[in-house]
Every structure is written in C-alpha cells, then in structure tokens.
Amino acid sequence: MQCVTNKGAGAGLRERKKQATRAALSEAAVRLAAEHGAENVTVEAISNAAGVSPRTFFNYFDSHDDVFVMMDPDVGERVRRAIRDAPAELSPLDAVREAMAAELAEVERRHEVWSLRAKVFQKSPHLLARGLGLHMAEERDLARTIARRIDPDGHSGQGGPDLHGGPGGPCEDADIELYPRLLAAVAGTAARVAIEHWYAHSPPLTFPEIFRDVFTHLSAGLPQPPAQTDDRPSDGRTTES
C-alpha cells in the first residue's frame, strides 16, 4: 500500500509541475503578445520568458498559435467528467452549472492573463477564428455529454464519443437532440456574460457566484427582474443575500 501511495503522490506532483509549466508558457506568450503582437512573438522568446527551452515548449504545444488558443486544453474534459459524475438527482442544467462554476474559479484566479488574451485575440483575427473553432468543438462535445446524461442508453441517437473531429464530430451534429445542444450553447453564453459583467461592474461577487446567478435567471425562465431599489446593489442581489 505504501508503494502505491508514493507512486500516486509522485504522479500527482508530476502533473502539477506540468500544469505549472504550461501555465507559465501561456502566460509568457500572452504578456509578450499583448505588448508586441502575437505575430511578432517567437517560440524562442516565449520559452525564454517562461524559463524553459524551445524543445520543452513543443512538449506542451504543437505550434506557436496553440499557446494562445489552448491555454488549458483539459478544461473541457474536466467539465464533461464533472457532469458525468454529478449526482443523479441533479437536473442537467444544475449539473452543467456546477461543473462550469468550478472551472470559473480558476479563470478568476488568472483573470489578468485571460483579459490580456482577449485583447490579443482582438488584434489577431486568425487566433480569434481558431479559438472560435475550438469553442464550437467543445460545445458539441458538451452537448453530447449532456445527451448521454439524459439518455445513458443512447435511445435518442446521440452519435459517437466525445472526440474532436472523430465519430460524433461536425458531420453528425444532427444526431444531437435539441435540448442538449441548446443547454451547451446557453452555458457557454452564460459563462461569457458572467465574465463580462464582472469586468464591467466589479461587483463584490466572484465569477462562480455571478455565473450561478445567471443560471438562476435561466432556471426561472428569464422573467424580467423586479425594479431595482436603493437597497439592492447593482448586481441584482438584495442586501440580505
């Protein structure tokens, strides 16, 4: 048992080191691109700023552009795993909300880097287009995971596995039912709105809290909220909440 425990601890440490190296590379790339433009930043410059070799860079990213559009390539799988493992009594909407709220805590921790990344994308249309393509692929995978949670036996014809470009890819979008597709798309919009609201208003709430508030509106069917009074802060919560 001791050997197994030590092996597991070693694997966890290695994984944390890998995540730290990937984060250092992506942060260095974004900061350099925000100052000089993504097209003017080389792999060598990014590697030097992160304190690693260009060879190490390519252990984490296949190309120069990937360091910008794939800052955390495992986030989609973590969300899908959380949805698959969520308690059975949770509705699909609640399962998606909790899975994504957990990830938004990390976005909040690195909000400066993610904000700079958005500005880099605005100045580099090819990165924006590539990022959009990745987002659409993640959205399809999320929809398939939601579909399987609703119908584990696949009686509604949900297509193949959660793999980009493989079975269950864009050519089989018709196999995904309306509700899973809508919930996946709405969840992505909810995350974007929550983040934009946080940046615009700086309310005394975290990203995950605002995101959950967005889902509260969705769960209620998006009725118009009551008129704001003096005892209601700008984020729409009462002073007692």
PDB file of C-alpha atoms in Angstrom:
ATOM      1  CA  MET A   1       0.000   0.000   0.000  1.00  0.00           C
ATOM      2  CA  GLN A   2       2.868   2.362   0.807  1.00  0.00           C
ATOM      3  CA  CYS A   3       4.343   1.862  -2.680  1.00  0.00           C
ATOM      4  CA  VAL A   4       1.022   2.570  -4.317  1.00  0.00           C
ATOM      5  CA  THR A   5       0.552   5.713  -2.248  1.00  0.00           C
ATOM      6  CA  ASN A   6       4.017   7.015  -3.072  1.00  0.00           C
ATOM      7  CA  LYS A   7       3.525   6.292  -6.750  1.00  0.00           C
ATOM      8  CA  GLY A   8       0.220   8.149  -6.730  1.00  0.00           C
ATOM      9  CA  ALA A   9       1.758  11.100  -4.924  1.00  0.00           C
ATOM     10  CA  GLY A  10       4.611  11.191  -7.441  1.00  0.00           C
ATOM     11  CA  ALA A  11       2.184  11.146 -10.345  1.00  0.00           C
ATOM     12  CA  GLY A  12       0.218  13.990  -8.756  1.00  0.00           C
ATOM     13  CA  LEU A  13       3.373  16.055  -8.290  1.00  0.00           C
ATOM     14  CA  ARG A  14       4.452  15.484 -11.892  1.00  0.00           C
ATOM     15  CA  GLU A  15       1.031  16.529 -13.123  1.00  0.00           C
ATOM     16  CA  ARG A  16       1.119  19.707 -11.046  1.00  0.00           C
ATOM     17  CA  LYS A  17       4.572  20.534 -12.417  1.00  0.00           C
ATOM     18  CA  LYS A  18       3.317  20.000 -15.959  1.00  0.00           C
ATOM     19  CA  GLN A  19       0.334  22.253 -15.318  1.00  0.00           C
ATOM     20  CA  ALA A  20       2.622  24.915 -13.840  1.00  0.00           C
ATOM     21  CA  THR A  21       4.932  24.782 -16.872  1.00  0.00           C
ATOM     22  CA  ARG A  22       2.006  25.021 -19.288  1.00  0.00           C
ATOM     23  CA  ALA A  23       0.592  27.963 -17.335  1.00  0.00           C
ATOM     24  CA  ALA A  24       3.974  29.709 -17.339  1.00  0.00           C
ATOM     25  CA  LEU A  25       4.307  29.292 -21.107  1.00  0.00           C
ATOM     26  CA  SER A  26       0.798  30.517 -21.858  1.00  0.00           C
ATOM     27  CA  GLU A  27       1.158  33.494 -19.513  1.00  0.00           C
ATOM     28  CA  ALA A  28       4.505  34.452 -21.010  1.00  0.00           C
ATOM     29  CA  ALA A  29       3.074  34.182 -24.524  1.00  0.00           C
ATOM     30  CA  VAL A  30       0.035  36.312 -23.735  1.00  0.00           C
ATOM     31  CA  ARG A  31       2.033  39.023 -21.983  1.00  0.00           C
ATOM     32  CA  LEU A  32       4.555  39.231 -24.815  1.00  0.00           C
ATOM     33  CA  ALA A  33       1.795  39.259 -27.440  1.00  0.00           C
ATOM     34  CA  ALA A  34      -0.123  41.975 -25.613  1.00  0.00           C
ATOM     35  CA  GLU A  35       2.990  44.153 -25.839  1.00  0.00           C
ATOM     36  CA  HIS A  36       4.382  43.230 -29.249  1.00  0.00           C
ATOM     37  CA  GLY A  37       1.575  41.452 -31.138  1.00  0.00           C
ATOM     38  CA  ALA A  38       1.206  37.682 -31.414  1.00  0.00           C
ATOM     39  CA  GLU A  39       2.728  37.609 -34.899  1.00  0.00           C
ATOM     40  CA  ASN A  40       5.909  39.244 -33.588  1.00  0.00           C
ATOM     41  CA  VAL A  41       6.462  36.860 -30.682  1.00  0.00           C
ATOM     42  CA  THR A  42       8.596  33.795 -31.365  1.00  0.00           C
ATOM     43  CA  VAL A  43       8.595  30.406 -29.677  1.00  0.00           C
ATOM     44  CA  GLU A  44      12.142  31.162 -28.511  1.00  0.00           C
ATOM     45  CA  ALA A  45      11.048  34.407 -26.850  1.00  0.00           C
ATOM     46  CA  ILE A  46       8.110  32.697 -25.135  1.00  0.00           C
ATOM     47  CA  SER A  47      10.315  29.854 -23.906  1.00  0.00           C
ATOM     48  CA  ASN A  48      12.971  32.233 -22.596  1.00  0.00           C
ATOM     49  CA  ALA A  49      10.374  34.279 -20.722  1.00  0.00           C
ATOM     50  CA  ALA A  50       8.983  31.104 -19.137  1.00  0.00           C
ATOM     51  CA  GLY A  51      12.430  29.818 -18.239  1.00  0.00           C
ATOM     52  CA  VAL A  52      12.318  26.688 -20.401  1.00  0.00           C
ATOM     53  CA  SER A  53      13.813  25.564 -23.704  1.00  0.00           C
ATOM     54  CA  PRO A  54      12.018  25.697 -27.084  1.00  0.00           C
ATOM     55  CA  ARG A  55      12.146  21.907 -27.042  1.00  0.00           C
ATOM     56  CA  THR A  56      10.135  21.944 -23.810  1.00  0.00           C
ATOM     57  CA  PHE A  57       7.659  24.328 -25.442  1.00  0.00           C
ATOM     58  CA  PHE A  58       6.839  21.719 -28.069  1.00  0.00           C
ATOM     59  CA  ASN A  59       6.243  19.125 -25.365  1.00  0.00           C
ATOM     60  CA  TYR A  60       3.166  21.162 -24.442  1.00  0.00           C
ATOM     61  CA  PHE A  61       2.060  22.875 -27.638  1.00  0.00           C
ATOM     62  CA  ASP A  62       2.157  21.644 -31.230  1.00  0.00           C
ATOM     63  CA  SER A  63       2.539  25.111 -32.724  1.00  0.00           C
ATOM     64  CA  HIS A  64       3.120  28.776 -31.962  1.00  0.00           C
ATOM     65  CA  ASP A  65      -0.609  29.566 -32.182  1.00  0.00           C
ATOM     66  CA  ASP A  66      -1.625  26.761 -29.820  1.00  0.00           C
ATOM     67  CA  VAL A  67      -0.076  28.511 -26.842  1.00  0.00           C
ATOM     68  CA  PHE A  68      -2.703  31.242 -27.224  1.00  0.00           C
ATOM     69  CA  VAL A  69      -5.794  29.205 -28.102  1.00  0.00           C
ATOM     70  CA  MET A  70      -5.109  26.178 -25.867  1.00  0.00           C
ATOM     71  CA  MET A  71      -4.125  27.746 -22.556  1.00  0.00           C
ATOM     72  CA  ASP A  72      -5.854  24.903 -20.694  1.00  0.00           C
ATOM     73  CA  PRO A  73      -6.771  22.112 -23.130  1.00  0.00           C
ATOM     74  CA  ASP A  74      -8.074  19.866 -20.347  1.00  0.00           C
ATOM     75  CA  VAL A  75     -10.809  22.208 -19.143  1.00  0.00           C
ATOM     76  CA  GLY A  76     -13.444  20.768 -21.477  1.00  0.00           C
ATOM     77  CA  GLU A  77     -12.810  17.204 -20.338  1.00  0.00           C
ATOM     78  CA  ARG A  78     -12.874  18.271 -16.677  1.00  0.00           C
ATOM     79  CA  VAL A  79     -16.282  19.874 -17.191  1.00  0.00           C
ATOM     80  CA  ARG A  80     -17.618  16.833 -19.024  1.00  0.00           C
ATOM     81  CA  ARG A  81     -16.252  14.469 -16.359  1.00  0.00           C
ATOM     82  CA  ALA A  82     -17.894  16.548 -13.620  1.00  0.00           C
ATOM     83  CA  ILE A  83     -21.217  16.379 -15.469  1.00  0.00           C
ATOM     84  CA  ARG A  84     -20.914  12.619 -15.899  1.00  0.00           C
ATOM     85  CA  ASP A  85     -20.075  12.190 -12.193  1.00  0.00           C
ATOM     86  CA  ALA A  86     -22.701  14.631 -10.860  1.00  0.00           C
ATOM     87  CA  PRO A  87     -25.358  13.203  -8.514  1.00  0.00           C
ATOM     88  CA  ALA A  88     -28.242  11.630 -10.389  1.00  0.00           C
ATOM     89  CA  GLU A  89     -30.772  13.869  -8.639  1.00  0.00           C
ATOM     90  CA  LEU A  90     -29.293  16.997 -10.214  1.00  0.00           C
ATOM     91  CA  SER A  91     -31.061  18.237 -13.314  1.00  0.00           C
ATOM     92  CA  PRO A  92     -28.935  18.565 -16.466  1.00  0.00           C
ATOM     93  CA  LEU A  93     -28.994  22.344 -16.066  1.00  0.00           C
ATOM     94  CA  ASP A  94     -27.800  22.158 -12.451  1.00  0.00           C
ATOM     95  CA  ALA A  95     -25.105  19.620 -13.306  1.00  0.00           C
ATOM     96  CA  VAL A  96     -23.749  21.882 -16.063  1.00  0.00           C
ATOM     97  CA  ARG A  97     -23.902  24.922 -13.790  1.00  0.00           C
ATOM     98  CA  GLU A  98     -21.883  23.312 -11.001  1.00  0.00           C
ATOM     99  CA  ALA A  99     -19.326  21.788 -13.377  1.00  0.00           C
ATOM    100  CA  MET A 100     -18.638  25.085 -15.119  1.00  0.00           C
ATOM    101  CA  ALA A 101     -18.727  27.185 -11.932  1.00  0.00           C
ATOM    102  CA  ALA A 102     -15.857  25.119 -10.563  1.00  0.00           C
ATOM    103  CA  GLU A 103     -13.761  25.973 -13.628  1.00  0.00           C
ATOM    104  CA  LEU A 104     -14.605  29.669 -13.475  1.00  0.00           C
ATOM    105  CA  ALA A 105     -12.837  29.862 -10.121  1.00  0.00           C
ATOM    106  CA  GLU A 106      -9.576  29.229 -11.989  1.00  0.00           C
ATOM    107  CA  VAL A 107     -10.480  31.860 -14.590  1.00  0.00           C
ATOM    108  CA  GLU A 108     -10.949  34.335 -11.750  1.00  0.00           C
ATOM    109  CA  ARG A 109      -7.565  33.455 -10.269  1.00  0.00           C
ATOM    110  CA  ARG A 110      -5.876  34.154 -13.634  1.00  0.00           C
ATOM    111  CA  HIS A 111      -8.264  36.880 -14.744  1.00  0.00           C
ATOM    112  CA  GLU A 112      -5.479  39.295 -15.734  1.00  0.00           C
ATOM    113  CA  VAL A 113      -3.989  36.796 -18.169  1.00  0.00           C
ATOM    114  CA  TRP A 114      -7.394  35.861 -19.609  1.00  0.00           C
ATOM    115  CA  SER A 115      -8.209  39.562 -20.066  1.00  0.00           C
ATOM    116  CA  LEU A 116      -4.924  40.139 -21.904  1.00  0.00           C
ATOM    117  CA  ARG A 117      -5.642  37.078 -24.042  1.00  0.00           C
ATOM    118  CA  ALA A 118      -8.961  38.587 -25.134  1.00  0.00           C
ATOM    119  CA  LYS A 119      -7.144  41.743 -26.223  1.00  0.00           C
ATOM    120  CA  VAL A 120      -4.569  39.679 -28.120  1.00  0.00           C
ATOM    121  CA  PHE A 121      -7.385  37.896 -29.959  1.00  0.00           C
ATOM    122  CA  GLN A 122      -8.943  41.228 -30.922  1.00  0.00           C
ATOM    123  CA  LYS A 123      -5.710  42.223 -32.642  1.00  0.00           C
ATOM    124  CA  SER A 124      -5.129  38.801 -34.251  1.00  0.00           C
ATOM    125  CA  PRO A 125      -8.197  37.697 -36.245  1.00  0.00           C
ATOM    126  CA  HIS A 126      -6.657  34.341 -37.167  1.00  0.00           C
ATOM    127  CA  LEU A 127      -6.295  33.480 -33.477  1.00  0.00           C
ATOM    128  CA  LEU A 128      -9.870  34.598 -32.828  1.00  0.00           C
ATOM    129  CA  ALA A 129     -11.134  32.392 -35.658  1.00  0.00           C
ATOM    130  CA  ARG A 130      -9.143  29.423 -34.410  1.00  0.00           C
ATOM    131  CA  GLY A 131     -10.357  29.973 -30.874  1.00  0.00           C
ATOM    132  CA  LEU A 132     -13.938  30.101 -32.117  1.00  0.00           C
ATOM    133  CA  GLY A 133     -13.478  26.798 -33.920  1.00  0.00           C
ATOM    134  CA  LEU A 134     -12.140  25.218 -30.729  1.00  0.00           C
ATOM    135  CA  HIS A 135     -15.064  26.630 -28.759  1.00  0.00           C
ATOM    136  CA  MET A 136     -17.574  25.159 -31.214  1.00  0.00           C
ATOM    137  CA  ALA A 137     -15.914  21.743 -30.974  1.00  0.00           C
ATOM    138  CA  GLU A 138     -16.007  21.893 -27.169  1.00  0.00           C
ATOM    139  CA  GLU A 139     -19.666  22.916 -27.312  1.00  0.00           C
ATOM    140  CA  ARG A 140     -20.528  19.871 -29.431  1.00  0.00           C
ATOM    141  CA  ASP A 141     -18.707  17.592 -27.000  1.00  0.00           C
ATOM    142  CA  LEU A 142     -20.528  19.196 -24.084  1.00  0.00           C
ATOM    143  CA  ALA A 143     -23.869  18.691 -25.829  1.00  0.00           C
ATOM    144  CA  ARG A 144     -23.088  15.003 -26.331  1.00  0.00           C
ATOM    145  CA  THR A 145     -22.189  14.599 -22.663  1.00  0.00           C
ATOM    146  CA  ILE A 146     -25.449  16.265 -21.646  1.00  0.00           C
ATOM    147  CA  ALA A 147     -27.333  13.994 -24.044  1.00  0.00           C
ATOM    148  CA  ARG A 148     -25.768  10.901 -22.511  1.00  0.00           C
ATOM    149  CA  ARG A 149     -26.652  12.100 -19.019  1.00  0.00           C
ATOM    150  CA  ILE A 150     -30.278  12.481 -20.097  1.00  0.00           C
ATOM    151  CA  ASP A 151     -30.343   9.202 -22.033  1.00  0.00           C
ATOM    152  CA  PRO A 152     -27.473   6.913 -20.917  1.00  0.00           C
ATOM    153  CA  ASP A 153     -28.621   4.111 -23.230  1.00  0.00           C
ATOM    154  CA  GLY A 154     -28.479   6.368 -26.277  1.00  0.00           C
ATOM    155  CA  HIS A 155     -32.006   5.646 -27.418  1.00  0.00           C
ATOM    156  CA  SER A 156     -32.313   9.104 -28.920  1.00  0.00           C
ATOM    157  CA  GLY A 157     -29.342   8.540 -31.219  1.00  0.00           C
ATOM    158  CA  GLN A 158     -26.621  10.706 -29.746  1.00  0.00           C
ATOM    159  CA  GLY A 159     -23.729   9.785 -32.043  1.00  0.00           C
ATOM    160  CA  GLY A 160     -20.206   8.756 -31.147  1.00  0.00           C
ATOM    161  CA  PRO A 161     -17.672   9.564 -28.445  1.00  0.00           C
ATOM    162  CA  ASP A 162     -16.554  12.973 -27.217  1.00  0.00           C
ATOM    163  CA  LEU A 163     -13.694  13.348 -29.681  1.00  0.00           C
ATOM    164  CA  HIS A 164     -12.933  16.389 -31.817  1.00  0.00           C
ATOM    165  CA  GLY A 165     -13.076  15.525 -35.473  1.00  0.00           C
ATOM    166  CA  GLY A 166     -13.769  11.829 -34.855  1.00  0.00           C
ATOM    167  CA  PRO A 167     -17.061   9.943 -34.609  1.00  0.00           C
ATOM    168  CA  GLY A 168     -19.679  12.277 -33.287  1.00  0.00           C
ATOM    169  CA  GLY A 169     -17.983  15.275 -34.924  1.00  0.00           C
ATOM    170  CA  PRO A 170     -19.479  18.068 -37.045  1.00  0.00           C
ATOM    171  CA  CYS A 171     -20.881  15.689 -39.667  1.00  0.00           C
ATOM    172  CA  GLU A 172     -23.078  14.062 -37.046  1.00  0.00           C
ATOM    173  CA  ASP A 173     -24.467  17.191 -35.399  1.00  0.00           C
ATOM    174  CA  ALA A 174     -27.958  16.120 -36.463  1.00  0.00           C
ATOM    175  CA  ASP A 175     -27.702  13.198 -34.019  1.00  0.00           C
ATOM    176  CA  ILE A 176     -27.680  15.557 -31.029  1.00  0.00           C
ATOM    177  CA  GLU A 177     -31.153  16.400 -29.761  1.00  0.00           C
ATOM    178  CA  LEU A 178     -32.331  19.989 -29.407  1.00  0.00           C
ATOM    179  CA  TYR A 179     -32.222  20.318 -25.600  1.00  0.00           C
ATOM    180  CA  PRO A 180     -28.588  19.172 -25.128  1.00  0.00           C
ATOM    181  CA  ARG A 181     -27.456  21.447 -27.938  1.00  0.00           C
ATOM    182  CA  LEU A 182     -29.359  24.403 -26.514  1.00  0.00           C
ATOM    183  CA  LEU A 183     -28.116  23.852 -22.956  1.00  0.00           C
ATOM    184  CA  ALA A 184     -24.499  23.542 -24.121  1.00  0.00           C
ATOM    185  CA  ALA A 185     -24.759  26.747 -26.142  1.00  0.00           C
ATOM    186  CA  VAL A 186     -26.545  28.646 -23.366  1.00  0.00           C
ATOM    187  CA  ALA A 187     -23.956  27.515 -20.810  1.00  0.00           C
ATOM    188  CA  GLY A 188     -21.156  28.958 -22.924  1.00  0.00           C
ATOM    189  CA  THR A 189     -23.053  32.229 -23.296  1.00  0.00           C
ATOM    190  CA  ALA A 190     -23.728  32.288 -19.550  1.00  0.00           C
ATOM    191  CA  ALA A 191     -20.008  31.997 -18.827  1.00  0.00           C
ATOM    192  CA  ARG A 192     -19.184  34.816 -21.233  1.00  0.00           C
ATOM    193  CA  VAL A 193     -21.896  37.103 -19.820  1.00  0.00           C
ATOM    194  CA  ALA A 194     -20.802  36.397 -16.233  1.00  0.00           C
ATOM    195  CA  ILE A 195     -17.180  37.229 -17.023  1.00  0.00           C
ATOM    196  CA  GLU A 196     -18.061  40.379 -18.977  1.00  0.00           C
ATOM    197  CA  HIS A 197     -20.354  41.539 -16.137  1.00  0.00           C
ATOM    198  CA  TRP A 198     -17.593  41.009 -13.600  1.00  0.00           C
ATOM    199  CA  TYR A 199     -15.110  43.035 -15.642  1.00  0.00           C
ATOM    200  CA  ALA A 200     -17.590  45.825 -16.385  1.00  0.00           C
ATOM    201  CA  HIS A 201     -19.040  46.285 -12.884  1.00  0.00           C
ATOM    202  CA  SER A 202     -16.533  44.774 -10.432  1.00  0.00           C
ATOM    203  CA  PRO A 203     -19.330  43.625  -8.100  1.00  0.00           C
ATOM    204  CA  PRO A 204     -18.492  42.146  -4.675  1.00  0.00           C
ATOM    205  CA  LEU A 205     -19.071  38.673  -6.089  1.00  0.00           C
ATOM    206  CA  THR A 206     -16.817  36.025  -7.587  1.00  0.00           C
ATOM    207  CA  PHE A 207     -17.036  34.703 -11.141  1.00  0.00           C
ATOM    208  CA  PRO A 208     -18.700  31.472  -9.968  1.00  0.00           C
ATOM    209  CA  GLU A 209     -21.266  33.396  -7.896  1.00  0.00           C
ATOM    210  CA  ILE A 210     -22.213  35.605 -10.830  1.00  0.00           C
ATOM    211  CA  PHE A 211     -22.340  32.554 -13.082  1.00  0.00           C
ATOM    212  CA  ARG A 212     -24.731  30.832 -10.679  1.00  0.00           C
ATOM    213  CA  ASP A 213     -26.870  33.988 -10.638  1.00  0.00           C
ATOM    214  CA  VAL A 214     -27.051  33.815 -14.429  1.00  0.00           C
ATOM    215  CA  PHE A 215     -28.254  30.223 -14.181  1.00  0.00           C
ATOM    216  CA  THR A 216     -30.823  31.247 -11.575  1.00  0.00           C
ATOM    217  CA  HIS A 217     -32.323  33.555 -14.194  1.00  0.00           C
ATOM    218  CA  LEU A 218     -32.237  30.734 -16.741  1.00  0.00           C
ATOM    219  CA  SER A 219     -33.884  28.272 -14.350  1.00  0.00           C
ATOM    220  CA  ALA A 220     -36.676  30.755 -13.717  1.00  0.00           C
ATOM    221  CA  GLY A 221     -37.367  31.074 -17.441  1.00  0.00           C
ATOM    222  CA  LEU A 222     -35.789  34.543 -17.771  1.00  0.00           C
ATOM    223  CA  PRO A 223     -38.664  36.612 -16.362  1.00  0.00           C
ATOM    224  CA  GLN A 224     -37.962  40.327 -16.094  1.00  0.00           C
ATOM    225  CA  PRO A 225     -36.463  41.001 -12.633  1.00  0.00           C
ATOM    226  CA  PRO A 226     -38.262  43.406 -10.264  1.00  0.00           C
ATOM    227  CA  ALA A 227     -37.381  47.080 -10.404  1.00  0.00           C
ATOM    228  CA  GLN A 228     -34.145  47.861  -8.581  1.00  0.00           C
ATOM    229  CA  THR A 229     -34.460  49.835  -5.345  1.00  0.00           C
ATOM    230  CA  ASP A 230     -31.928  51.612  -3.166  1.00  0.00           C
ATOM    231  CA  ASP A 231     -31.401  48.533  -1.005  1.00  0.00           C
ATOM    232  CA  ARG A 232     -30.487  46.369  -3.995  1.00  0.00           C
ATOM    233  CA  PRO A 233     -26.847  46.524  -5.154  1.00  0.00           C
ATOM    234  CA  SER A 234     -26.047  46.777  -8.845  1.00  0.00           C
ATOM    235  CA  ASP A 235     -25.601  43.004  -9.221  1.00  0.00           C
ATOM    236  CA  GLY A 236     -29.303  42.443  -8.544  1.00  0.00           C
ATOM    237  CA  ARG A 237     -28.944  40.745  -5.134  1.00  0.00           C
ATOM    238  CA  THR A 238     -30.666  42.032  -2.031  1.00  0.00           C
ATOM    239  CA  THR A 239     -28.539  43.376   0.779  1.00  0.00           C
ATOM    240  CA  GLU A 240     -29.532  40.367   2.884  1.00  0.00           C
ATOM    241  CA  SER A 241     -28.089  37.814   0.401  1.00  0.00           C
TER     242      SER A 241
END
